[in-house]
Amino acid sequence: GEQRRELYPPIEPYRTGRLSVDGTHELYFEESGNPHGKPVVFLHGGPGSSAKPKGRRFFDPAKYRIILFDQRGAGRSKPHASLENNTTWHLVADIERLRLELGIERWVV
C-alpha cells in the first residue's frame, strides 16, 4: 500500500478523565478516535512534557481508539512537577493500571 506522509487531521477527545494511581499522584488521560477501534496508547516525551493534541494525529481515528495520558508530575497530572514515587517502574505500573481502568485487554504502545 501507499505510505502516508502527513498527519491525520486534528481531532478532539471524546472522553477525558483522571486516574488516581497512589496516595499522591493523579494522572490525566484522554481518549479519541474510534471507541470500538484497535486500542493504542501514545507515550509523550519527558520528563516535564505532556500529551499534546498532535499525539492524536499519528493514528487513523477511524481505525484506532487513541489513548494519551500525562505521566506522573507532567502536564495536567497532579501534583505538577513532582518527582516523588516517579520512576520508570512507576510509569510501567501506571500504564498497566490505565489499561485495566479502561477495560482494555491488549493495546499497542
mmCIF file of C-alpha atoms in Angstrom:
data_model
loop_
_atom_site.group_PDB
_atom_site.id
_atom_site.type_symbol
_atom_site.label_atom_id
_atom_site.label_comp_id
_atom_site.label_asym_id
_atom_site.label_seq_id
_atom_site.Cartn_x
_atom_site.Cartn_y
_atom_site.Cartn_z
ATOM 1 C CA GLY A 1 0.000 0.000 0.000
ATOM 2 C CA GLU A 2 0.865 3.638 -0.301
ATOM 3 C CA GLN A 3 2.747 5.218 2.604
ATOM 4 C CA ARG A 4 1.078 8.107 4.411
ATOM 5 C CA ARG A 5 3.420 11.076 4.766
ATOM 6 C CA GLU A 6 1.109 13.523 6.552
ATOM 7 C CA LEU A 7 -0.523 13.522 9.946
ATOM 8 C CA TYR A 8 -4.235 12.803 10.243
ATOM 9 C CA PRO A 9 -6.495 15.856 10.683
ATOM 10 C CA PRO A 10 -6.830 17.339 14.189
ATOM 11 C CA ILE A 11 -9.482 15.740 16.394
ATOM 12 C CA GLU A 12 -10.810 16.365 19.883
ATOM 13 C CA PRO A 13 -11.065 13.739 22.630
ATOM 14 C CA TYR A 14 -14.463 12.146 23.203
ATOM 15 C CA ARG A 15 -13.506 11.445 26.823
ATOM 16 C CA THR A 16 -11.094 12.888 29.365
ATOM 17 C CA GLY A 17 -10.547 11.722 32.897
ATOM 18 C CA ARG A 18 -8.293 11.361 35.887
ATOM 19 C CA LEU A 19 -6.910 8.201 37.448
ATOM 20 C CA SER A 20 -5.532 8.091 40.981
ATOM 21 C CA VAL A 21 -2.509 5.774 40.954
ATOM 22 C CA ASP A 22 -1.360 6.207 44.560
ATOM 23 C CA GLY A 23 -1.896 8.487 47.540
ATOM 24 C CA THR A 24 -0.024 11.313 45.799
ATOM 25 C CA HIS A 25 -0.393 11.060 42.031
ATOM 26 C CA GLU A 26 -3.434 11.535 39.792
ATOM 27 C CA LEU A 27 -2.989 11.059 36.039
ATOM 28 C CA TYR A 28 -4.828 12.957 33.311
ATOM 29 C CA PHE A 29 -5.894 10.775 30.370
ATOM 30 C CA GLU A 30 -7.930 11.219 27.218
ATOM 31 C CA GLU A 31 -9.484 9.056 24.534
ATOM 32 C CA SER A 32 -10.134 9.988 20.918
ATOM 33 C CA GLY A 33 -10.753 8.306 17.597
ATOM 34 C CA ASN A 34 -12.976 5.235 17.317
ATOM 35 C CA PRO A 35 -14.242 3.977 20.715
ATOM 36 C CA HIS A 36 -14.501 0.480 19.164
ATOM 37 C CA GLY A 37 -11.207 0.680 17.281
ATOM 38 C CA LYS A 38 -7.872 -1.010 17.993
ATOM 39 C CA PRO A 39 -6.570 0.471 21.279
ATOM 40 C CA VAL A 40 -3.282 2.350 21.127
ATOM 41 C CA VAL A 41 -1.570 4.299 23.918
ATOM 42 C CA PHE A 42 0.823 7.097 22.964
ATOM 43 C CA LEU A 43 3.630 7.978 25.404
ATOM 44 C CA HIS A 44 4.829 11.566 25.441
ATOM 45 C CA GLY A 45 8.486 12.547 25.809
ATOM 46 C CA GLY A 46 9.757 13.674 29.116
ATOM 47 C CA PRO A 47 10.386 14.419 31.778
ATOM 48 C CA GLY A 48 8.294 17.555 32.098
ATOM 49 C CA SER A 49 6.480 17.210 28.791
ATOM 50 C CA SER A 50 2.820 16.292 28.333
ATOM 51 C CA ALA A 51 0.343 14.668 25.988
ATOM 52 C CA LYS A 52 -0.285 17.155 23.193
ATOM 53 C CA PRO A 53 -3.054 17.292 20.555
ATOM 54 C CA LYS A 54 -0.503 16.339 17.871
ATOM 55 C CA GLY A 55 -0.214 12.900 19.507
ATOM 56 C CA ARG A 56 -3.779 12.128 18.392
ATOM 57 C CA ARG A 57 -2.834 12.789 14.769
ATOM 58 C CA PHE A 58 -0.357 9.910 14.307
ATOM 59 C CA PHE A 59 -3.176 7.341 14.161
ATOM 60 C CA ASP A 60 -6.138 6.864 11.819
ATOM 61 C CA PRO A 61 -9.077 7.952 14.023
ATOM 62 C CA ALA A 62 -11.448 5.700 12.084
ATOM 63 C CA LYS A 63 -9.387 2.603 12.971
ATOM 64 C CA TYR A 64 -7.869 3.347 16.380
ATOM 65 C CA ARG A 65 -9.037 4.074 19.914
ATOM 66 C CA ILE A 66 -6.317 6.601 20.755
ATOM 67 C CA ILE A 67 -5.320 6.971 24.401
ATOM 68 C CA LEU A 68 -2.988 9.726 25.581
ATOM 69 C CA PHE A 69 -2.050 10.483 29.168
ATOM 70 C CA ASP A 70 0.205 12.801 31.118
ATOM 71 C CA GLN A 71 2.784 10.868 33.117
ATOM 72 C CA ARG A 72 3.389 11.458 36.833
ATOM 73 C CA GLY A 73 4.324 15.062 37.546
ATOM 74 C CA ALA A 74 3.762 16.122 33.924
ATOM 75 C CA GLY A 75 1.215 18.244 32.089
ATOM 76 C CA ARG A 76 -2.285 18.071 33.584
ATOM 77 C CA SER A 77 -1.416 15.284 36.019
ATOM 78 C CA LYS A 78 -1.208 16.185 39.699
ATOM 79 C CA PRO A 79 0.857 17.159 41.596
ATOM 80 C CA HIS A 80 2.709 19.128 38.930
ATOM 81 C CA ALA A 81 6.499 18.538 38.620
ATOM 82 C CA SER A 82 6.521 16.012 41.481
ATOM 83 C CA LEU A 83 9.436 13.591 41.479
ATOM 84 C CA GLU A 84 8.107 11.636 44.474
ATOM 85 C CA ASN A 85 7.424 7.984 43.559
ATOM 86 C CA ASN A 86 8.209 8.868 39.953
ATOM 87 C CA THR A 87 10.431 6.225 38.345
ATOM 88 C CA THR A 88 10.349 4.185 35.157
ATOM 89 C CA TRP A 89 8.835 1.307 37.149
ATOM 90 C CA HIS A 90 6.070 3.601 38.404
ATOM 91 C CA LEU A 91 5.406 4.595 34.768
ATOM 92 C CA VAL A 92 5.164 0.949 33.699
ATOM 93 C CA ALA A 93 2.734 0.240 36.559
ATOM 94 C CA ASP A 94 0.697 3.352 35.649
ATOM 95 C CA ILE A 95 0.379 2.230 32.027
ATOM 96 C CA GLU A 96 -0.921 -1.148 33.213
ATOM 97 C CA ARG A 97 -3.303 0.488 35.703
ATOM 98 C CA LEU A 98 -4.702 2.744 32.956
ATOM 99 C CA ARG A 99 -5.146 -0.239 30.615
ATOM 100 C CA LEU A 100 -7.150 -2.068 33.273
ATOM 101 C CA GLU A 101 -9.171 1.047 34.199
ATOM 102 C CA LEU A 102 -10.214 1.473 30.556
ATOM 103 C CA GLY A 103 -11.196 -2.198 30.231
ATOM 104 C CA ILE A 104 -8.637 -2.928 27.519
ATOM 105 C CA GLU A 105 -7.262 -6.461 27.199
ATOM 106 C CA ARG A 106 -4.364 -5.629 24.840
ATOM 107 C CA TRP A 107 -3.145 -2.447 23.213
ATOM 108 C CA VAL A 108 -0.392 -1.061 21.023
ATOM 109 C CA VAL A 109 2.220 1.032 22.873
#
